[in-house]
XYZ file of C-alpha atoms in Angstrom:
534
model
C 107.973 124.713 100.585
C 108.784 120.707 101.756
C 105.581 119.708 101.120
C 105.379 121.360 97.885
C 108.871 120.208 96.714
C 107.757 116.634 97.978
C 104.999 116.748 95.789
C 106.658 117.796 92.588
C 109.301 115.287 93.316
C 107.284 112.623 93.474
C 105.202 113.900 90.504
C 108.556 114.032 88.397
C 109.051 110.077 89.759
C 106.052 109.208 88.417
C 105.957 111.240 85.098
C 109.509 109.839 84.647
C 108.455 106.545 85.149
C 105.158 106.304 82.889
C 107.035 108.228 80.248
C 109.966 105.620 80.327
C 106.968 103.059 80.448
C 105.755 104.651 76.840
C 109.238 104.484 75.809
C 109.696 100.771 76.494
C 106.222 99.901 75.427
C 105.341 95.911 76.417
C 109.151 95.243 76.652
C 109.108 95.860 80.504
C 106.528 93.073 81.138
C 108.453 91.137 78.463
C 111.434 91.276 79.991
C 110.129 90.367 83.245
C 108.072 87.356 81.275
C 110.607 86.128 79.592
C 114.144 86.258 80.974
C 113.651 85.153 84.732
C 114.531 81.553 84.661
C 116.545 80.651 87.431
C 117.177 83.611 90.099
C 120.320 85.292 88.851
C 118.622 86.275 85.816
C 115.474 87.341 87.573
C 118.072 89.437 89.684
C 119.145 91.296 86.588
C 115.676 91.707 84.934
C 114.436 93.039 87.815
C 117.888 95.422 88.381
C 117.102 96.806 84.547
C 112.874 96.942 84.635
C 113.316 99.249 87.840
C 116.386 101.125 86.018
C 113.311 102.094 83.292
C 110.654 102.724 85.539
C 113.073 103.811 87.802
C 110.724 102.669 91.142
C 111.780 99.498 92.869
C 107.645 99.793 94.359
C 107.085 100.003 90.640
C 108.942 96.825 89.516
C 107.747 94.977 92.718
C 104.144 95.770 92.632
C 104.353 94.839 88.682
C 106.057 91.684 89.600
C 103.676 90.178 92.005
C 100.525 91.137 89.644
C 102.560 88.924 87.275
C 103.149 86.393 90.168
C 99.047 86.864 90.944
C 98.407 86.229 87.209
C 100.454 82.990 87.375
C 103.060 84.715 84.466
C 105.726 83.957 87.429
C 106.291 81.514 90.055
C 107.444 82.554 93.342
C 111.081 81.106 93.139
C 111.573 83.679 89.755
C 109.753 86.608 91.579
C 112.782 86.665 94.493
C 115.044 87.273 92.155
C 113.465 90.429 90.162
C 112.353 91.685 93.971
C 116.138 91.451 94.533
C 117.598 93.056 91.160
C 115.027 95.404 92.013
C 116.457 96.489 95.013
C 119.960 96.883 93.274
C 118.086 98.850 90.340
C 116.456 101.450 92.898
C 120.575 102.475 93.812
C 120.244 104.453 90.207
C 118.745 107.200 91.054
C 120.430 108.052 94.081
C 123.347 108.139 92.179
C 121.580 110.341 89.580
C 121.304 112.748 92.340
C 124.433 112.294 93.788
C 125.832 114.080 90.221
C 124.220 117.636 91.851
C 122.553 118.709 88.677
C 119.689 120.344 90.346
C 121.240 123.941 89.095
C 119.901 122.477 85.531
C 116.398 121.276 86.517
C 114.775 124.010 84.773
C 116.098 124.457 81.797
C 115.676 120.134 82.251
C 111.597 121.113 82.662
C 111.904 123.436 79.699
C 113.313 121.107 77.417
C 110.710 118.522 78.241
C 107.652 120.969 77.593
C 109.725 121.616 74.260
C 109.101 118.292 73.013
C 105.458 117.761 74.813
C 104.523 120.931 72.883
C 105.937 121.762 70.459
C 107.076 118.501 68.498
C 103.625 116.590 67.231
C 105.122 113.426 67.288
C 104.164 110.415 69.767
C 107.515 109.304 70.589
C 108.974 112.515 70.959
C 106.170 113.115 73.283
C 107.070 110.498 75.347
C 110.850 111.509 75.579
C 109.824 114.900 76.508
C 107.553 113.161 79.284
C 110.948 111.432 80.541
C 112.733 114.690 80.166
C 110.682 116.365 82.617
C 109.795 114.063 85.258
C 113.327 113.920 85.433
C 114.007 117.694 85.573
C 110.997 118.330 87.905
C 112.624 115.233 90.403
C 115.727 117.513 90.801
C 113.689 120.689 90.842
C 111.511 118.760 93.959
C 114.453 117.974 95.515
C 116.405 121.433 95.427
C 113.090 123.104 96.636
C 112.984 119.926 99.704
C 116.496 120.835 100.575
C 115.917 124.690 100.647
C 112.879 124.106 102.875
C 115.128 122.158 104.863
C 118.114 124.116 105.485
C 116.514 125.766 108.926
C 116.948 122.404 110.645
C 120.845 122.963 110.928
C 119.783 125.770 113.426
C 117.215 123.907 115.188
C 118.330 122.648 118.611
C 116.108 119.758 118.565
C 116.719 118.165 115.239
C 120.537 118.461 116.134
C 119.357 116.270 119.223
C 117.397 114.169 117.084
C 120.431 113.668 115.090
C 122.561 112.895 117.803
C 120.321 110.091 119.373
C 120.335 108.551 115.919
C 124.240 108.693 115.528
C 124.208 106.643 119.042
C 121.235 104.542 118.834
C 121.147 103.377 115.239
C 117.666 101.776 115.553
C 116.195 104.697 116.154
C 118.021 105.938 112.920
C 115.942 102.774 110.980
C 112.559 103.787 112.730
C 112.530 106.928 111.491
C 113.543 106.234 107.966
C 111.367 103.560 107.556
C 108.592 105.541 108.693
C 109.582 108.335 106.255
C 109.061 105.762 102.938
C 106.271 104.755 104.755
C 104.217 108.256 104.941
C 105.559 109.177 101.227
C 105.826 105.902 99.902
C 108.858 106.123 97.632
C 112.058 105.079 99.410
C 113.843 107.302 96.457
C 112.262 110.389 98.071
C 113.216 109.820 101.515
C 117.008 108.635 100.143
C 116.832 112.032 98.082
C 116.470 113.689 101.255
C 118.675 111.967 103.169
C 121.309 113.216 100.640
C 120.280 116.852 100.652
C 120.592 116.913 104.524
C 123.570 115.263 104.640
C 125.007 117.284 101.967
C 124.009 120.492 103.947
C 125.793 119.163 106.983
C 122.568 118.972 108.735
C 123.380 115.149 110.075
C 126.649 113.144 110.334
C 127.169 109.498 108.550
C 126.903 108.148 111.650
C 123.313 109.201 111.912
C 122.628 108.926 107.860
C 123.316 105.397 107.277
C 120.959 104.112 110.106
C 117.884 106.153 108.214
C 119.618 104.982 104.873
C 118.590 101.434 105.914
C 115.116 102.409 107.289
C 114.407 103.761 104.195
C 114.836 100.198 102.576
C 112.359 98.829 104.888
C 109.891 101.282 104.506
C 110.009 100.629 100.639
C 108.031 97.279 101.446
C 104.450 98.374 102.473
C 104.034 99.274 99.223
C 104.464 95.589 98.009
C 102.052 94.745 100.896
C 99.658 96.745 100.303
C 99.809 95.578 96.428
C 99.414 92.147 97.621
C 96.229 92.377 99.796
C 93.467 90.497 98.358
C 95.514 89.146 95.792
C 96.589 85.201 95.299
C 98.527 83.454 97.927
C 101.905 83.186 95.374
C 101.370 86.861 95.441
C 101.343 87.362 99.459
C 104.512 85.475 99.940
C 105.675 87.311 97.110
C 105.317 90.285 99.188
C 106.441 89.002 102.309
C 109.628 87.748 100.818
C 110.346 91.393 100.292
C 109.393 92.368 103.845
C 111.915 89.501 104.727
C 114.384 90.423 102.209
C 115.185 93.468 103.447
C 114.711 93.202 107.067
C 117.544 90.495 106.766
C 119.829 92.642 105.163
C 119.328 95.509 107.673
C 119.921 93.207 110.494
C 123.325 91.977 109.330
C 124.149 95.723 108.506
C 123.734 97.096 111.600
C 125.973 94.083 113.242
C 128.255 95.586 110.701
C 127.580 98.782 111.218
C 130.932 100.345 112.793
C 133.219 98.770 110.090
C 130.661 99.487 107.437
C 130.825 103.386 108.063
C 134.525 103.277 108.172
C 134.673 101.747 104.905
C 132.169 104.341 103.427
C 134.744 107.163 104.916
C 137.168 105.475 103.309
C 135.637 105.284 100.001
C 135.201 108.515 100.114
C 138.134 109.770 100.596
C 139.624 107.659 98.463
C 137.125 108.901 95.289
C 136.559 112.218 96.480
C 132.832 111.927 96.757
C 130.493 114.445 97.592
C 128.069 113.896 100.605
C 125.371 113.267 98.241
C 127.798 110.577 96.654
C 128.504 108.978 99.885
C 124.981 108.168 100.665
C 124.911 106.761 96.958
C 127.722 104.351 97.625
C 126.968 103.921 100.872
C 123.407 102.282 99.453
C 124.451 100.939 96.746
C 127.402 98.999 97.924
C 124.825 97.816 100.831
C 121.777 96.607 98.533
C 124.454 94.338 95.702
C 125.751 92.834 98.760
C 122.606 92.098 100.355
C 121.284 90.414 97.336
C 125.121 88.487 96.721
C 124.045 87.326 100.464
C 121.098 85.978 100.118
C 121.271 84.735 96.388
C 121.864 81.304 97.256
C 119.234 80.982 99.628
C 116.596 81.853 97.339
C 115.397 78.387 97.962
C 114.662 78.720 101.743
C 113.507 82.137 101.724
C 110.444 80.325 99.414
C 110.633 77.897 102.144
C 110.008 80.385 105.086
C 107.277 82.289 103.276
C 105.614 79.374 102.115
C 105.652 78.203 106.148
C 104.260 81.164 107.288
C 101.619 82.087 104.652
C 100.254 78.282 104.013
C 97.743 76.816 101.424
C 97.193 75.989 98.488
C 97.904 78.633 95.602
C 95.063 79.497 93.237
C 96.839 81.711 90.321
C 95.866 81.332 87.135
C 98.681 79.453 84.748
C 98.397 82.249 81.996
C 101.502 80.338 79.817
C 101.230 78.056 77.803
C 101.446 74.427 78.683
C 101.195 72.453 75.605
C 103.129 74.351 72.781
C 106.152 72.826 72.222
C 107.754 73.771 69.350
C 109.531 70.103 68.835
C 106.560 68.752 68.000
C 106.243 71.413 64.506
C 109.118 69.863 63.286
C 108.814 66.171 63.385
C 105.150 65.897 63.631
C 102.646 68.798 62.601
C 99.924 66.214 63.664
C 100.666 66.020 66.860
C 101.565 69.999 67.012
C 97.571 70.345 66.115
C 96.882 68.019 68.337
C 98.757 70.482 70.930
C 97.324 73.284 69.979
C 93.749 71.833 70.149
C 94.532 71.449 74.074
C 95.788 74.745 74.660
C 92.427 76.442 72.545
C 90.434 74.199 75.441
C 92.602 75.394 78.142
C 91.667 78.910 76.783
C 87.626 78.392 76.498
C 88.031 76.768 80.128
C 89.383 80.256 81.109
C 86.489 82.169 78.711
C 83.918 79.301 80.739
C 85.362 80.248 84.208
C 85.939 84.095 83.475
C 82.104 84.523 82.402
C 81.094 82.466 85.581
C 83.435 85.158 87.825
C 81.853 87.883 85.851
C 78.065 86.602 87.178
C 79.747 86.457 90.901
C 80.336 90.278 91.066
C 77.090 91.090 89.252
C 75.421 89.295 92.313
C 77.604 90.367 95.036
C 79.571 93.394 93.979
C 83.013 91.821 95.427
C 85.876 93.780 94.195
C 87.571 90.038 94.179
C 85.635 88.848 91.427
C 85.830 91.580 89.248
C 89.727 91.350 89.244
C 89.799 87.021 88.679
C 87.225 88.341 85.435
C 90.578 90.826 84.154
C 92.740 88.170 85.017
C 91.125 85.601 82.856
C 90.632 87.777 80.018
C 94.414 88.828 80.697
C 95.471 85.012 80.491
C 92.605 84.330 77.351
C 94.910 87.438 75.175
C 98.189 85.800 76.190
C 97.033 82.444 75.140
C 95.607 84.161 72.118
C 98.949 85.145 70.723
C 100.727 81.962 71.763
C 98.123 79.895 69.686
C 98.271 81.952 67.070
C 101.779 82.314 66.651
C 101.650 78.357 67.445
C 99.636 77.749 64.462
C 101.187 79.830 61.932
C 104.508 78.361 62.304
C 102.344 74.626 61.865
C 100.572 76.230 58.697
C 104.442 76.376 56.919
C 104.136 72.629 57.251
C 102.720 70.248 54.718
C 99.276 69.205 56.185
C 96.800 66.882 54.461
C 92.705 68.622 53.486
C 91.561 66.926 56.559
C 94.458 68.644 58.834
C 94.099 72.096 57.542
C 90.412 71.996 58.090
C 91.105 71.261 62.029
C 94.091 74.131 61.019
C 91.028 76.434 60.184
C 88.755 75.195 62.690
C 91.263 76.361 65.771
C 92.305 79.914 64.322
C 88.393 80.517 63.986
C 88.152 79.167 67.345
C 90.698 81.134 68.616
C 89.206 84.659 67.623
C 85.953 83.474 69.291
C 87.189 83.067 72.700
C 89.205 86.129 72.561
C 85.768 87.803 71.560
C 83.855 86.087 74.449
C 86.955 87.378 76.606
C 86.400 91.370 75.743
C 82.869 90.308 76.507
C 82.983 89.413 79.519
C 85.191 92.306 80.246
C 83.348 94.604 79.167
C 80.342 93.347 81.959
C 82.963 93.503 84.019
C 83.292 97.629 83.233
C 79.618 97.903 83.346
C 78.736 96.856 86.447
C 81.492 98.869 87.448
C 80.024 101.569 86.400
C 76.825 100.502 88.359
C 78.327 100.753 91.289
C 80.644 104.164 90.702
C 77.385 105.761 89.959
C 75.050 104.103 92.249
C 72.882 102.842 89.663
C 69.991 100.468 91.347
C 68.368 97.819 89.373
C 64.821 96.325 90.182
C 64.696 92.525 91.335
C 62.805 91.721 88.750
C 66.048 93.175 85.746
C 68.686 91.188 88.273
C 66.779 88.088 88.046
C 65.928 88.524 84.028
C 70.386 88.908 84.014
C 70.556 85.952 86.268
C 68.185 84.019 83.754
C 70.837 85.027 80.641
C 74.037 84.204 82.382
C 72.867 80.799 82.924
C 71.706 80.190 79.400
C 74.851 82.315 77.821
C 77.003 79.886 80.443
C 75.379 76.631 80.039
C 75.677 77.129 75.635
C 79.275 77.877 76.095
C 80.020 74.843 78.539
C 78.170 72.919 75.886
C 80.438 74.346 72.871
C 83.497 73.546 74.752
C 82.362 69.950 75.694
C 81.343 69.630 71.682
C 85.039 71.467 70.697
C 86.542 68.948 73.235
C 84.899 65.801 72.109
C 84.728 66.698 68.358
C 80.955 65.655 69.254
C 78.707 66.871 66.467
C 75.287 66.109 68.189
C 75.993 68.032 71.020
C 77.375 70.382 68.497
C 74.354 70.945 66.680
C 72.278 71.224 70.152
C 74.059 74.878 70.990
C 73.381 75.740 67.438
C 69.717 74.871 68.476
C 70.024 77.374 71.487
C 71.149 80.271 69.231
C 67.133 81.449 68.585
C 66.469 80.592 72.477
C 69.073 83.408 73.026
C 67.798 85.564 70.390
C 64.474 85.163 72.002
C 65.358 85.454 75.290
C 66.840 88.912 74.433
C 64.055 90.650 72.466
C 62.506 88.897 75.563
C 64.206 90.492 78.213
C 64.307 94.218 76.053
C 60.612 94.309 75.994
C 60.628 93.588 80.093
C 63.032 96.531 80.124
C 60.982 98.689 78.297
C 57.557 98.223 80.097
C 59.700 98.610 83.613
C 60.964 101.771 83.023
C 56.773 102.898 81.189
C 56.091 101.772 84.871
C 58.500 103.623 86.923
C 60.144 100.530 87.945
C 63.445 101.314 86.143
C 65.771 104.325 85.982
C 66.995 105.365 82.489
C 70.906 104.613 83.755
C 69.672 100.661 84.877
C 67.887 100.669 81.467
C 71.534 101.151 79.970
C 73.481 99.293 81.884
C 70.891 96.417 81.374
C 70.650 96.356 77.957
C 74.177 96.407 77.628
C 75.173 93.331 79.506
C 72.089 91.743 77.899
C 73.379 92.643 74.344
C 77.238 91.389 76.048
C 75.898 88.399 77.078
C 73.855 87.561 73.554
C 77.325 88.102 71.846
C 78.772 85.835 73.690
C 76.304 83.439 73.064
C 76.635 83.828 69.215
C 80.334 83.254 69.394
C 79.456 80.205 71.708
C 77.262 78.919 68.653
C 80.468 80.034 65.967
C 82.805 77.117 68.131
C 80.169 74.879 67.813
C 79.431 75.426 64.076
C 83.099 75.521 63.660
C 83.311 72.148 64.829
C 80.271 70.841 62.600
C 82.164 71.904 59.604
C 84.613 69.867 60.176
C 83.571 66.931 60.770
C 80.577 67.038 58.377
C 83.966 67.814 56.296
């Protein structure tokens, strides 16, 4: 009955959470993007993001992709981690309301609108609705399972060593979160058991602050393999909360006193208590440590050294200053920022070729990330460039106007491209799909000619250099060739039992990927022919 209660309580976490995720669309990310530029507001984007997904894991793991993608520094990721840690106090005070009487009729209201209401948005509601009635549903079955334990002669012991040896207490909460990895799970218990008298508040506290711990190997494990902003990211977290235990449990005599005394004062249920008693503890752990946000980048950057290799998805160039006193100058701007995008498309493609040839998992992800940062800088430049087009610009300045939006679409294209061999090699290796020597070095042959006429587009983009221009226009039948070319090779291998069908696909497609990208190589190239022959 616990295990099966655990399981539909962490279920309705995580339908909650994805439905909430529906409900807020891009806005999360946004939010997190946007509004954390010094650390107090990064505290309070980080306290509502977890509110909506309503997993501090969730909001951490989400902020240290950004921080891996280079949408966040490390200074500005402290500060959500922290808010984060006051945002995860909601739901234990959701619980500590007692509602679990309702969860059904909770469930049955959410299956209402999944089912019965054909209407997106009302879907996702109904997917909020009953994650959240299936939490308390979890939870009530959890605490029936539970209920035995009062009788049991060795939990009561358990209970008593924790009450007098409060380290204990944080062992075995943190190794609770740990094994179910939610800390809202293990705090969810925490308040059933102490609600059905099964431990005192001397013991519960102790566990309370484990649990907080615990919470962190998910952020670890999120950051393994992932950019060095994003490791200290992690480790800040670690840090973060191990601090904030530590002074606790100096405190811990007075501290407990003062959550009796709350509670009399506000006649709060047990459940309640272990609300307040967490929420009270994570606010002023984060009003603590606030000001320090400084060293604590200090301390990780000490102890997890080098040089950080994220990728700078925002953009660098696009001031919007320049618009209004000199649209010149704003193209000029935007020109640089469509090169800092083709740089990524250049470096994404070259990542891409790494993981066909060695089938590390690390290369595949710097691929997404590129493309991730090529879509963001997409929509800047494009927003960028409509704002210039309001402006009064002479023939010569709207052709370079025209020139970059084409451009624009190009590299996004080459982007989904190179994404997309990204997926299919993927797929290669899912389904163990084997490819002769002779297809991998026919790829090898393409990637090199798709990269070398897209390093020469950029240089020609860069330098407004129409002879080198004209010389990847040159390569576009080379490519053509080289792919009929490469089709026929396919064709005889697999005649000759040297190729599977499921290779044969997989080939084709990147070689078909990879000829795309080479005609949108030769469309930046043409694009900047036509202007200057303009």
């Amino acid at each position: 009955m616990f295990l099966g209660g655990l399981g539909i309580f962490l279920f309705g976490i995580k339908f909650m959470g994805d439905g909430l995720q529906k409900v807020a669309g891009d806005r999360l990310r946004d939010i997190l993007d946007k509004f954390t530029s010094n650390p107090i507001m990064g505290v309070i984007a980080g306290l509502i993001v977890t509110v909506a997904l309503q997993t501090s894991t969730g909001t951490t793991v989400l902020t240290i992709g950004l921080v891996n993608a280079g949408f966040m520094t490390l200074h500005q990721a402290i500060g959500v981690i922290m808010g984060a840690n006051i945002g995860t106090t909601v739901t234990a005070f959701i619980i500590g309301f007692k509602i679990q009487a309702y969860a059904l009729p909770i469930i049955f209201i959410g299956t209402f609108f999944i089912f019965f209401i054909k209407n997106k948005k009302a879907h996702n509601y109904g997917q909020v609705i009953f994650g959240f009635g299936a939490l308390f549903f979890g939870l009530s079955l959890m605490g029936d399972a539970m209920r035995p334990l009062r009788d049991l002669q060795a939990f009561t012991d358990l209970t008593l060593s924790m009450s007098e040896n409060p380290i204990l207490g944080v062992f075995i909460g943190a190794f609770f979160t740990v094994a179910v990895q939610s800390s809202t799970a293990s705090i969810g218990l925490l308040q059933t058991l102490y609600d059905q008298g099964a431990m005192d508040l001397w013991a519960a506290l102790p566990v309370l602050f484990g649990d907080n711990i615990g919470t962190t190997i998910t952020a670890i494990l999120a950051s393994i393999g992932a950019s060095i902003a994003a490791r200290r990211a992690a480790l800040t977290h670690v840090i973060f909360n191990l601090i904030g235990t530590f002074i606790i449990l100096l405190l811990l005599v007075p501290y407990t006193h003062f959550i009796i005394y709350i509670s009399e004062k506000l006649y709060l249920n047990p459940a309640m208590q272990i609300a307040f008693a967490h929420g009270i503890f994570n606010t002023a752990n984060v009003l603590i440590q606030l000001p320090f946000v400084a060293i604590l980048a200090i301390i990780v950057t000490k102890l997890i050294p080098g040089k950080d290799s994220a990728i700078e998805y925002k953009a660098q160039h696009l001031d919007p200053l320049f618009i209004q006193q000199s649209p010149v100058i704003a193209l000029g701007q935007a020109k640089k920022e469509v090169l800092r995008m083709s740089e990524f498309a250049e470096q994404g493609l070259q990542e891409a070729n790494q993981y066909l040839k060695t089938k590390q998992k690390k290369h595949a992800e710097l691929t997404v990330q590129f493309e991730d940062a090529i879509n963001n800088l997409d929509r800047k430049i494009t927003d960028y460039l409509v704002l210039i087009s309001a402006k009064s610009l002479s023939a010569q300045d709207s052709e370079m106007h025209s020139m970059l939006m084409d451009t624009i679409r190009d590299i996004e294209r080459v982007g989904d491209h190179m994404e997309n061999i990204v997926e299919l090699i993927d797929y290669q290796i899912t389904n163990k799909v084997t490819m002769s020597n002779k297809a991998i070095q026919d790829l090898d042959e393409m990637f090199n000619l798709t990269i070398s006429t897209l390093q020469q587009a950029i240089k020609a983009l860069e330098n407004n250099d129409i002879v080198e221009a004209r010389s990847v226009v040159l390569k576009e039948e080379k490519i053509d060739k080289m792919e009929r070319k490469l089709r026929k090779n396919h064709i005889l291998r697999i005649n000759e039992g040297n190729c599977t069908g499921s290779a044969g696909i997989v080939f084709v497609d990147m070689v078909s990927n990879l000829e795309r990208i080479g005609d949108h190589a030769v469309n930046i190239a043409e694009a900047v022919i036509g202007e200057e022959d303009f």
